[in-house]
Short mmCIF file of C-alpha atoms in Angstrom, two decimals:
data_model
loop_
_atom_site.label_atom_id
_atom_site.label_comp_id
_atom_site.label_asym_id
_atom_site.label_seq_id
_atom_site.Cartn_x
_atom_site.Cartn_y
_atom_site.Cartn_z
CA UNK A 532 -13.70 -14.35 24.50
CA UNK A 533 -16.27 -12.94 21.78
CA UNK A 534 -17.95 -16.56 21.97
CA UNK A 535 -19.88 -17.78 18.96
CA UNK A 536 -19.90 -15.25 16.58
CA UNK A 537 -23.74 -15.05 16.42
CA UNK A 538 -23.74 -14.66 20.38
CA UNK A 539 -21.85 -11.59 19.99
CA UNK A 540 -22.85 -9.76 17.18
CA UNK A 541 -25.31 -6.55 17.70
CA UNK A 542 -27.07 -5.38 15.37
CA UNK A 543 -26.03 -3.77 11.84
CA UNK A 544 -23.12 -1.12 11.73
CA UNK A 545 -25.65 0.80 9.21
CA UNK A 546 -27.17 2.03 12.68
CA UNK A 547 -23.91 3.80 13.68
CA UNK A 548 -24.07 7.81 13.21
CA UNK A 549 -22.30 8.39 9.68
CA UNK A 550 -19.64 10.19 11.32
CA UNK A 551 -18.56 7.02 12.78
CA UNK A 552 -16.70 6.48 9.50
CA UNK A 553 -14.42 8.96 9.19
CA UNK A 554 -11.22 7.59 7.48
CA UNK A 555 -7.80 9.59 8.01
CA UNK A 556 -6.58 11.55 5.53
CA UNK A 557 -3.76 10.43 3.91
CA UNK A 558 -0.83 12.75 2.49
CA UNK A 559 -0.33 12.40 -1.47
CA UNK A 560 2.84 13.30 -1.87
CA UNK A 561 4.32 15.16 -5.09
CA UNK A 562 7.22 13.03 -6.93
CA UNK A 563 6.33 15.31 -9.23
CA UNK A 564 8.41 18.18 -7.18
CA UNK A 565 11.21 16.24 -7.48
CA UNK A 566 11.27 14.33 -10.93
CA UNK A 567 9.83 17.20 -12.84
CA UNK A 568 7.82 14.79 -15.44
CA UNK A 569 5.29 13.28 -14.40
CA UNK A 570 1.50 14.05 -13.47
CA UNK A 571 0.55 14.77 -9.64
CA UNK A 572 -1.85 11.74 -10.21
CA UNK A 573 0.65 9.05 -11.58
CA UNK A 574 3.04 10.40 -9.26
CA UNK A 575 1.15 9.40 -5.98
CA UNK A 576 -0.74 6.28 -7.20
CA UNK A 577 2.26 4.75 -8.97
CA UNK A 578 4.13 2.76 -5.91
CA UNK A 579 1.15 0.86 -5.47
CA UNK A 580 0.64 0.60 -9.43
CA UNK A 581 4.21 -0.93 -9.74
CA UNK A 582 3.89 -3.31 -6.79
CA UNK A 583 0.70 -4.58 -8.56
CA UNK A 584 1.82 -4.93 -11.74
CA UNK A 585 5.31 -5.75 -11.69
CA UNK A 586 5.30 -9.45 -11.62
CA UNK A 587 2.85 -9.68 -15.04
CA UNK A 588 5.41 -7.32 -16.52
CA UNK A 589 8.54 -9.21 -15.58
CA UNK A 590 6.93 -12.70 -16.93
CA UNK A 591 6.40 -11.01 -20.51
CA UNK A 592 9.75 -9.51 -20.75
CA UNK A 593 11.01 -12.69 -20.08
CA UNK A 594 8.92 -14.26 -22.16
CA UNK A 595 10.28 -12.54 -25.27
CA UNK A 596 13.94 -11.64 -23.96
CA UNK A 597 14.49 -14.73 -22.47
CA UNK A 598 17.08 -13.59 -19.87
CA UNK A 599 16.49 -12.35 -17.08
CA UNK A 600 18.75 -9.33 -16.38
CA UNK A 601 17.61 -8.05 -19.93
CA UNK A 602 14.16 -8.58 -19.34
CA UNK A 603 14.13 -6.56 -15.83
CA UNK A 604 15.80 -3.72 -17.53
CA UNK A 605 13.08 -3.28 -20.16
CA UNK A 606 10.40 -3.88 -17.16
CA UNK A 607 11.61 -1.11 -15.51
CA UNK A 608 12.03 1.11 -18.21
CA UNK A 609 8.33 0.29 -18.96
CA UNK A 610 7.46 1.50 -15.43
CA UNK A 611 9.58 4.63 -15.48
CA UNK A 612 7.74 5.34 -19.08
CA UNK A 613 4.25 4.58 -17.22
CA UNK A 614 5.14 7.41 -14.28
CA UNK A 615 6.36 9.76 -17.53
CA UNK A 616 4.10 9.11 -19.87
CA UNK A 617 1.63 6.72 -19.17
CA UNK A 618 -2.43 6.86 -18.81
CA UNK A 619 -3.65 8.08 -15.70
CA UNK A 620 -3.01 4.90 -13.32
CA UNK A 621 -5.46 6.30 -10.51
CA UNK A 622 -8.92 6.48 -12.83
CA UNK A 623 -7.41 4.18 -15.22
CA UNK A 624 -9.06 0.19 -15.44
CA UNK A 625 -6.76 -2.38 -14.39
CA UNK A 626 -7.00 -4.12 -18.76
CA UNK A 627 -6.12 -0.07 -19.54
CA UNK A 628 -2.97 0.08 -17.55
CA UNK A 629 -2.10 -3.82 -18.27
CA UNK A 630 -2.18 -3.23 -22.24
CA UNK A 631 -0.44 -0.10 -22.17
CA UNK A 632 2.59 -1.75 -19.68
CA UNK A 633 2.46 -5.16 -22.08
CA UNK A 634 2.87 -2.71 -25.34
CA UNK A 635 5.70 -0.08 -24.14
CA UNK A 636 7.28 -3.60 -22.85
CA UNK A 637 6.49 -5.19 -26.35
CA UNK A 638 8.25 -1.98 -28.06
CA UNK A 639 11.44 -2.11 -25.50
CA UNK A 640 12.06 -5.53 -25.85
CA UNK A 641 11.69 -5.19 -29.69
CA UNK A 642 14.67 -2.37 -29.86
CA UNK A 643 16.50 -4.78 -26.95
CA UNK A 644 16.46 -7.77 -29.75
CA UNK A 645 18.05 -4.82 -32.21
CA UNK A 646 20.27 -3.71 -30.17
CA UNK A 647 21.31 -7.36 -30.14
CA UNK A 648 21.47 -7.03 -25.95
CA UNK A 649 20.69 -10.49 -25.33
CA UNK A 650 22.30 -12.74 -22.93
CA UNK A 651 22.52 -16.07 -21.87
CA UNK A 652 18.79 -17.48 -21.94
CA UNK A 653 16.89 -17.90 -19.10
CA UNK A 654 16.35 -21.65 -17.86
CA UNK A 655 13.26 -21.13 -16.01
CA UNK A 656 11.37 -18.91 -18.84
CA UNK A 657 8.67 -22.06 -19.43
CA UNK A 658 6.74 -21.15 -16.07
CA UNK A 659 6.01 -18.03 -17.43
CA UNK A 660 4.71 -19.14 -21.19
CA UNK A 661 1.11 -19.18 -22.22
CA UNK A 662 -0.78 -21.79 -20.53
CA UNK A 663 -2.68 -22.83 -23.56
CA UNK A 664 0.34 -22.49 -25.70
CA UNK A 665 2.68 -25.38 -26.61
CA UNK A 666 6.16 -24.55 -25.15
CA UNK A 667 7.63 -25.50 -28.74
CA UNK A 668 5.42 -23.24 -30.20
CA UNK A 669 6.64 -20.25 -28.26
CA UNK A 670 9.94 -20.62 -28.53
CA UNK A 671 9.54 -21.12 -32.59
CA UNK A 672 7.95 -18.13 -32.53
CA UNK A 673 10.24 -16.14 -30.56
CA UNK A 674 13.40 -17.36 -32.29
CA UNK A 675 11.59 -16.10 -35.67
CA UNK A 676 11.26 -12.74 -34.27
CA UNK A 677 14.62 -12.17 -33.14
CA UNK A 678 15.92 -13.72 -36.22
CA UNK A 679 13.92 -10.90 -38.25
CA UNK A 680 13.98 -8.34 -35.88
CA UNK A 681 15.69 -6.05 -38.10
CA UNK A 682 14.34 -5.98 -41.28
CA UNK A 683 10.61 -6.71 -40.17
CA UNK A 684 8.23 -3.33 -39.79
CA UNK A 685 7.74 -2.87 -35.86
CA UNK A 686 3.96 -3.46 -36.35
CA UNK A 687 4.39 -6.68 -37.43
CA UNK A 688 6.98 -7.51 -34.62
CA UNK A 689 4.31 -6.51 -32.07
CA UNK A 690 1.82 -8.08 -33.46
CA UNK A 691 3.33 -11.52 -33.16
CA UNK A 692 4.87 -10.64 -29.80
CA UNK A 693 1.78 -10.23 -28.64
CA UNK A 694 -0.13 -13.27 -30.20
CA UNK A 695 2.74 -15.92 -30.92
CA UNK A 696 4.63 -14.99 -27.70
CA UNK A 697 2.41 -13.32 -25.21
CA UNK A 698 -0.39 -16.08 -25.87
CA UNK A 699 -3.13 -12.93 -26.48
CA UNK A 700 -6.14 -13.63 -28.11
CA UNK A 701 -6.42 -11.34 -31.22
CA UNK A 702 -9.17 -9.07 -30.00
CA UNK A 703 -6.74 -8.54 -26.43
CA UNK A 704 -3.66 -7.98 -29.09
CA UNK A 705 -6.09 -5.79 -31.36
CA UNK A 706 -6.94 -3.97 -28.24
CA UNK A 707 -3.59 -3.21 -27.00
CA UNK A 708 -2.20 -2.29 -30.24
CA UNK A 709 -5.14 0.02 -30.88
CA UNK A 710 -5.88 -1.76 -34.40
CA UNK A 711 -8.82 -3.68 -35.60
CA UNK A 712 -8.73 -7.47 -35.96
CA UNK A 713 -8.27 -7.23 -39.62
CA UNK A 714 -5.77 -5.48 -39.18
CA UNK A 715 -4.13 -7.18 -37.13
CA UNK A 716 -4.78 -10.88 -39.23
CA UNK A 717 -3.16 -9.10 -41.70
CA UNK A 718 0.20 -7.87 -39.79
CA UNK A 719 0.19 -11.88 -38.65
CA UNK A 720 0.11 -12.79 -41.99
CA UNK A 721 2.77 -11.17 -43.40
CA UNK A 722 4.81 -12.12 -40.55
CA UNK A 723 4.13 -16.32 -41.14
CA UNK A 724 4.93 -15.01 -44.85
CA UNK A 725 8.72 -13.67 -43.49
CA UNK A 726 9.07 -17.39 -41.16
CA UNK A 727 8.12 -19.36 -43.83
CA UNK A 728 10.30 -17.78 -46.24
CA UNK A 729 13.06 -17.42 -43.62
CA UNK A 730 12.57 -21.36 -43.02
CA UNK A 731 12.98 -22.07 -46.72
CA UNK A 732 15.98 -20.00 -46.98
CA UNK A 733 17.71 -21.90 -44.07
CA UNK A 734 17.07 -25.16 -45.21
CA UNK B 648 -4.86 -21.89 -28.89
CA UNK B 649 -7.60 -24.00 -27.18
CA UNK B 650 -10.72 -22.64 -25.42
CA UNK B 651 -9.67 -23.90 -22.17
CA UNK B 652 -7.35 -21.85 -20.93
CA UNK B 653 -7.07 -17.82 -20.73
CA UNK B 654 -4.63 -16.17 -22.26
CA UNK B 655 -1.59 -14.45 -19.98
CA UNK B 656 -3.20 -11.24 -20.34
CA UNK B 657 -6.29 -12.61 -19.05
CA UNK B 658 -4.56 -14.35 -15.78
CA UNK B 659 -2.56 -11.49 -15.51
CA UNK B 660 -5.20 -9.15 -14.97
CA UNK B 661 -6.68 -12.12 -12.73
CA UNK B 662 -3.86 -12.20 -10.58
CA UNK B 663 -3.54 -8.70 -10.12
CA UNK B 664 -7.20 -8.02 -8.95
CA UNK B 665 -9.02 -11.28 -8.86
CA UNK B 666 -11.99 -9.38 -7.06
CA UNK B 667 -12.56 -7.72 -10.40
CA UNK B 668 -12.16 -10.74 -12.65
CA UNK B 669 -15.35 -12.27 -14.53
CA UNK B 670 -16.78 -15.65 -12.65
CA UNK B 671 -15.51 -17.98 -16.32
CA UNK B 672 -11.95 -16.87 -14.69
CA UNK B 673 -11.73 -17.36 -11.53
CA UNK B 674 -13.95 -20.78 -11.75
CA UNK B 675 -11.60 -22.45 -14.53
CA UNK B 676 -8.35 -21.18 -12.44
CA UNK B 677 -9.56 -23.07 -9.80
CA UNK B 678 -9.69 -26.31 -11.67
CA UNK B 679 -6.86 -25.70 -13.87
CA UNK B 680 -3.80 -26.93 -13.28
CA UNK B 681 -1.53 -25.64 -15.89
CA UNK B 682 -3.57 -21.66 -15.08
CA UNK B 683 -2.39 -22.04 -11.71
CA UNK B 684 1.17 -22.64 -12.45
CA UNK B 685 1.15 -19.70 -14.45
CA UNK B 686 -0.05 -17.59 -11.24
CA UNK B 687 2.50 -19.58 -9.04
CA UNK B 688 5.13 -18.55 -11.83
CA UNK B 689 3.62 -14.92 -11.53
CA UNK B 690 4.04 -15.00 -7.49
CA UNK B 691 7.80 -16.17 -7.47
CA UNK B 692 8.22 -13.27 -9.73
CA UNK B 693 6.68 -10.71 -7.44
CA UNK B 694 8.58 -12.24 -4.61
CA UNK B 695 12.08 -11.75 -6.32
CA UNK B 696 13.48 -7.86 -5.00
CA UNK B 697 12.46 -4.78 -6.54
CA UNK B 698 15.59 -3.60 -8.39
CA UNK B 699 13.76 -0.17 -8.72
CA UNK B 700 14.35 1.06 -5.47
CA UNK B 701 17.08 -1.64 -3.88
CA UNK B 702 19.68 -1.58 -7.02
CA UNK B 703 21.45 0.88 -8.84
CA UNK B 704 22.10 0.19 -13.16
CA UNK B 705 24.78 -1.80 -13.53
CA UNK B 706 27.66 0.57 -15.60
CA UNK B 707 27.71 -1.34 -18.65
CA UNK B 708 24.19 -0.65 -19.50
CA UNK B 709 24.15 3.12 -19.69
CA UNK B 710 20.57 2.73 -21.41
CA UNK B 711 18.91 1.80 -18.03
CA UNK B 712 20.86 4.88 -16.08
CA UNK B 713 17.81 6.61 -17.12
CA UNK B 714 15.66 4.99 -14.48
CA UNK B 715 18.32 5.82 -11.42
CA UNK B 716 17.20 9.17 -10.90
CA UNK B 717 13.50 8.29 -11.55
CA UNK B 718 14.03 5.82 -8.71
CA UNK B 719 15.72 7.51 -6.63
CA UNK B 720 12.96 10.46 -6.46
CA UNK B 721 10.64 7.71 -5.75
CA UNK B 722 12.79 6.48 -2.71
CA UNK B 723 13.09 10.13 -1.38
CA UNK B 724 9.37 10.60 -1.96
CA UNK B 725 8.28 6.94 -0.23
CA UNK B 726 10.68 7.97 2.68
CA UNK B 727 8.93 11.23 2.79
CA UNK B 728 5.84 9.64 2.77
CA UNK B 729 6.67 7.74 5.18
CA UNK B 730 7.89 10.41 7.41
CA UNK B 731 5.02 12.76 6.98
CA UNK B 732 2.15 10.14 7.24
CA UNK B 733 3.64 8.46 10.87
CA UNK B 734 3.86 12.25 12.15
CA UNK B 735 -0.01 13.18 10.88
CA UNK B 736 -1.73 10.30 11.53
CA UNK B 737 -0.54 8.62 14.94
CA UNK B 738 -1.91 6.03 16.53
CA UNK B 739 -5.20 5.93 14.80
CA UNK B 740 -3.48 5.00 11.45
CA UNK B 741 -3.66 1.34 10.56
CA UNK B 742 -2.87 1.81 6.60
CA UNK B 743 -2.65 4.28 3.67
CA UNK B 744 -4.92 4.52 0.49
CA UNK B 745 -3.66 1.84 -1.81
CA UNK B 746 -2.49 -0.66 0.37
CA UNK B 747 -4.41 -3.30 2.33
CA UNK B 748 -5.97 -1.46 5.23
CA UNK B 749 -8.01 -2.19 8.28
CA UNK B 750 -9.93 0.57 10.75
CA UNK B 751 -11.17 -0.47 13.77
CA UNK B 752 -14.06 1.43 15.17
CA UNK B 753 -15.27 1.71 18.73
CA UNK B 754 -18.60 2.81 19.57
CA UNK B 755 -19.15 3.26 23.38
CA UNK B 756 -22.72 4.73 24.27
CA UNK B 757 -23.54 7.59 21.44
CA UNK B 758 -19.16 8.56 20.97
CA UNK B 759 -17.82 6.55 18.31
CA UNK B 760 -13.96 6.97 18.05
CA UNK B 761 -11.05 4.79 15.69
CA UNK B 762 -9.35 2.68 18.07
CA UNK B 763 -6.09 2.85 19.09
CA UNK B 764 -3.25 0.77 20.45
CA UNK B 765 -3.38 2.57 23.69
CA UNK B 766 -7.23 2.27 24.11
CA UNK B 767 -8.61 0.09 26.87
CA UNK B 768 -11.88 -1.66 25.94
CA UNK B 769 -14.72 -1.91 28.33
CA UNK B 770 -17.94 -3.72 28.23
CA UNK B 771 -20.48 -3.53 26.47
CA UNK B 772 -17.97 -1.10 23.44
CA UNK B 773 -19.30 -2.89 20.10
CA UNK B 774 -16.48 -3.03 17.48
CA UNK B 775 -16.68 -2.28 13.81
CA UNK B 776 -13.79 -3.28 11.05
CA UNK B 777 -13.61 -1.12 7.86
CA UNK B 778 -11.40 -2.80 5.63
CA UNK B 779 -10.04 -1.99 2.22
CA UNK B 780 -9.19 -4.87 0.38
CA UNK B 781 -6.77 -3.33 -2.72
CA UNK B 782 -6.95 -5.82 -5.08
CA UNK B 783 -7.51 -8.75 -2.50
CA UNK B 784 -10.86 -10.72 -2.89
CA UNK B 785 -11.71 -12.02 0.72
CA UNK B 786 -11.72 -11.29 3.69
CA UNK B 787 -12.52 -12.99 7.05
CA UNK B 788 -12.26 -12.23 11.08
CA UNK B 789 -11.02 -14.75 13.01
CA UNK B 790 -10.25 -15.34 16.85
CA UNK B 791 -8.45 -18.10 18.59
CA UNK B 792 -10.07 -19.65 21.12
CA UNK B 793 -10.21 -22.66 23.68
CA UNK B 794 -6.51 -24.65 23.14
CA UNK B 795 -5.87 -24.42 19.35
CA UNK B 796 -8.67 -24.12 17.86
CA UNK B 797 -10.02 -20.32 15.99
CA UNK B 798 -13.28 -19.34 15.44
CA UNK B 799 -14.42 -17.69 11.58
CA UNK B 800 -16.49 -14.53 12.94
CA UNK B 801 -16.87 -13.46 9.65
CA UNK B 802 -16.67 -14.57 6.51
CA UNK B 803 -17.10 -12.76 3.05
CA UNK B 804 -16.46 -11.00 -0.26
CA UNK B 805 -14.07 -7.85 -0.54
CA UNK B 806 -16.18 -4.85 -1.00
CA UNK B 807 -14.67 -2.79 -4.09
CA UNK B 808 -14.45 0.17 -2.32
CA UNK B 809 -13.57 0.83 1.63
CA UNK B 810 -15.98 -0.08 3.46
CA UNK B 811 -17.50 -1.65 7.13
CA UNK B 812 -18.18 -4.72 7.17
CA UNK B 813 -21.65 -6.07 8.43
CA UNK B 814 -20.61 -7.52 11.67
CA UNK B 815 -20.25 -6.06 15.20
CA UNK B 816 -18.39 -7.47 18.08
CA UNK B 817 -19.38 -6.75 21.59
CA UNK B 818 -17.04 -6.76 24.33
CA UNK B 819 -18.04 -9.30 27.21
CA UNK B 820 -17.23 -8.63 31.24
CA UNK B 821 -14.84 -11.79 30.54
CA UNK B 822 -11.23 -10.69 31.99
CA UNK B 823 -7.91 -10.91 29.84
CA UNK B 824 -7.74 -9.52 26.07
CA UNK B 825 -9.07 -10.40 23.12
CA UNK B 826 -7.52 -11.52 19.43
CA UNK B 827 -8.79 -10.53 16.55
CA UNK B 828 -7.21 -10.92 13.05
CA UNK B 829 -8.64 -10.07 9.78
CA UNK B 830 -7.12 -11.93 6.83
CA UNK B 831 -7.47 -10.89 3.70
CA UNK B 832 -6.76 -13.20 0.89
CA UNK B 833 -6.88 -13.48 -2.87
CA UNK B 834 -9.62 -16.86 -2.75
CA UNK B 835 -11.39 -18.25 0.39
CA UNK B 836 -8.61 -20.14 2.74
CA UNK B 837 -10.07 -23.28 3.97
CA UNK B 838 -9.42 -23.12 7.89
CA UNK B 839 -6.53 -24.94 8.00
CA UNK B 840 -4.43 -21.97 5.90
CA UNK B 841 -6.69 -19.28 7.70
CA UNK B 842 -5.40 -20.28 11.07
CA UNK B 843 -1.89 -20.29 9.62
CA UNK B 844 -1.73 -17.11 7.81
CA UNK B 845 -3.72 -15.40 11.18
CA UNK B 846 -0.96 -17.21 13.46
CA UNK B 847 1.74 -16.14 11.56
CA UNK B 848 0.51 -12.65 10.28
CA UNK B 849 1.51 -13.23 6.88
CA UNK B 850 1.34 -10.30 4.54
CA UNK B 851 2.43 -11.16 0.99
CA UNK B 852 0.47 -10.99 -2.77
CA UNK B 853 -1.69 -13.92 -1.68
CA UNK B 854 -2.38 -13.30 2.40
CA UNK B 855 -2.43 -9.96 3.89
CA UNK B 856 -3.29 -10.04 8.02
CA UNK B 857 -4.01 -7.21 10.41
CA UNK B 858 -4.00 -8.84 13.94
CA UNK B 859 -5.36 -6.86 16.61
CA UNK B 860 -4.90 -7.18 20.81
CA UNK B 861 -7.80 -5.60 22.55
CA UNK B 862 -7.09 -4.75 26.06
CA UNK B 863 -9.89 -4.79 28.25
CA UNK B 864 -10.27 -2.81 31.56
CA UNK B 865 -10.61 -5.31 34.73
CA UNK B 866 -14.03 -5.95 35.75
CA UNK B 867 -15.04 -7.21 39.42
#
């Protein structure tokens, strides 16, 4: 037994020779060699990106798609884009990586509601809607956007993907969009502008 | 929007390295109920398969056939990995960069070697754990002792980077072998779930346990 741990500790590991600490090398291995488009960096850090990040990036697909087999797709085609294209995951801050998966999803899912690939809608999308968000609200919000999908400007879209779907606060959705705050007030404004007049027309 | 709660992007970044998120987070997910089901909606995601790697594109969506060959590199290059890092490494590895990983280390008069599974502890070897945590926020040692109860031998904060943590063991003359597991965990586990997870070496997003069995040479 090591008995009470105060019993059996010994002094402070700081005391053991620094060559006590030698960790083993691990292999990075080049995807790169084989996929031909990505960076050595991305390549070798991205498994453990993906495992991280992959459930936040499933919930807002299906926040906005609504269905699940629609909203994997455009997760993983935001991942594949991330080991293509993406920032540099391994020096990169965990907000860094985060806004640039939630955008390239926000864009996909945005040419998904164009494409008109929707499906039957997901029953159990309400666990993964803004906490401090009324359900209702949401799901206005996202049935305005793929009723105007089309004919809106993509700014616009994102913008209130972001805010009225996603729940971000406008200086997160600013952030990720790489705008300013006024900007982006103004991109939500037009949009209400488009849903109110949308409303009007349909009743 | 009310001040209470965070926004997704905010508990998202919580749940996927709650060691880095500010103290306003991870105190009001604690007490809020509607924040947690948010996370608990965020684990049954990241429990649900990985089509990446276990599922090829359905034909009728030739737009996702893109990814196929994207993931398949990545399978050849984890099996690879794989493959290269079991030959290199041996005995002495416990875990690769980027995953949860614990390192034993054995200091026996002035030699201080990584312990392996075929190593036979004697007395008076002290024991050091370097641990890297990979998005995980806690960390504790625990051993089992008389009937069913466990004893906390350590108890503390992920370091951000790999690291030993302040706490040496010391093997006794006592015969028979020793337990040790080190649970990591997203939030402190009260004893109760420690002893669980450490019985039942759970590794998922919220748990992750190394358990070790010392083996001690016979003393008279």
């Amino acid at each position: 037994m090591w008995g009470s741990p105060t019993g059996r500790m010994r002094g402070s590991v700081s005391q053991w020779p620094e060559d006590a600490f030698l960790w083993p090398v691990v292999p990075r291995v080049d995807v790169c060699a084989f996929a031909g488009l990505c960076s050595m960096t991305n390549a070798s850090s991205f498994p453990q990106v993906y495992r991280r990040f992959l459930a936040p990036v499933r919930a807002k697909c299906r926040r906005i798609i609504g269905t699940a087999e629609a909203a994997e797709d455009i997760a993983q085609e935001a991942f594949a884009r991330l080991l293509g294209s993406g920032p540099d995951v391994a020096s990169s801050e965990t907000r860094t990586i985060l806004a640039w998966l939630y955008l390239t999803a926000t864009r996909l899912a945005i040419d998904a509601l164009r494409a008109n690939r929707r499906g039957v809608r997901d029953t159990d999308v309400e666990a993964h809607l803004p906490p401090h968000q009324s359900p209702h609200e949401v799901l206005e919000a996202r049935r305005a956007i793929e009723q105007m999908c089309v004919d809106t400007p993509s700014e616009e879209l994102e913008a209130a993907v972001l805010c009225r779907v996603d729940g971000l606060s406008q200086p997160e959705a600013a952030l990720t969009l790489g705008v300013s705050e006024r900007t982006l007030r103004r991109l939500l404004q037009r949009f209400d502008e488009r849903t109110v007049a949308l409303r009007r027309t349909a009743s | 929007m009310t001040e209470e709660h965070h926004s997704p992007f905010e508990l998202d970044a919580y749940w996927v390295s709650p060691g880095d998120a500010p103290l306003r987070v991870t105190a009001h997910v604690a007490s809020c109920e509607r924040c947690q089901t948010y996370l608990r909606g965020l684990d049954t995601l990241d429990a649900t398969p990985a089509r990446l790697l276990a599922r090829p594109a359905p034909a009728r969506r030739p737009w996702f056939a893109r990814v196929v060959p994207v993931a398949a590199t990545l399978a050849l290059a984890a099996g690879i990995a794989l493959f290269v890092r079991t030959r290199e490494t041996g005995d002495t590895y416990v875990g690769a960069k980027g995953t949860p990983a614990v390192q034993v280390l054995v200091r026996r008069g002035e030699k201080t070697q990584i312990y392996a599974d075929s190593m036979v502890l004697q007395t008076g070897d002290a024991l050091a754990f370097r641990v890297a945590c990979e998005g995980f926020g806690h960390v504790a040692l625990i051993t089992p002792g008389h009937g069913d109860t466990w004893t906390r031998l350590s108890d503390a904060m992920c370091p951000k980077e790999a690291t030993t943590l302040p706490l040496t063991l010391v093997v006794d003359d006592k015969p028979g072998d020793e337990r040790v597991s080190v649970v990591m965990s997203r939030t402190p586990l009260p004893q109760k779930a420690l002893e669980s997870a450490a019985k039942a070496s759970t590794r998922d997003r919220q748990t992750w346990v190394t358990a070790y069995v010392f083996k001690k040479a016979a003393t008279r």
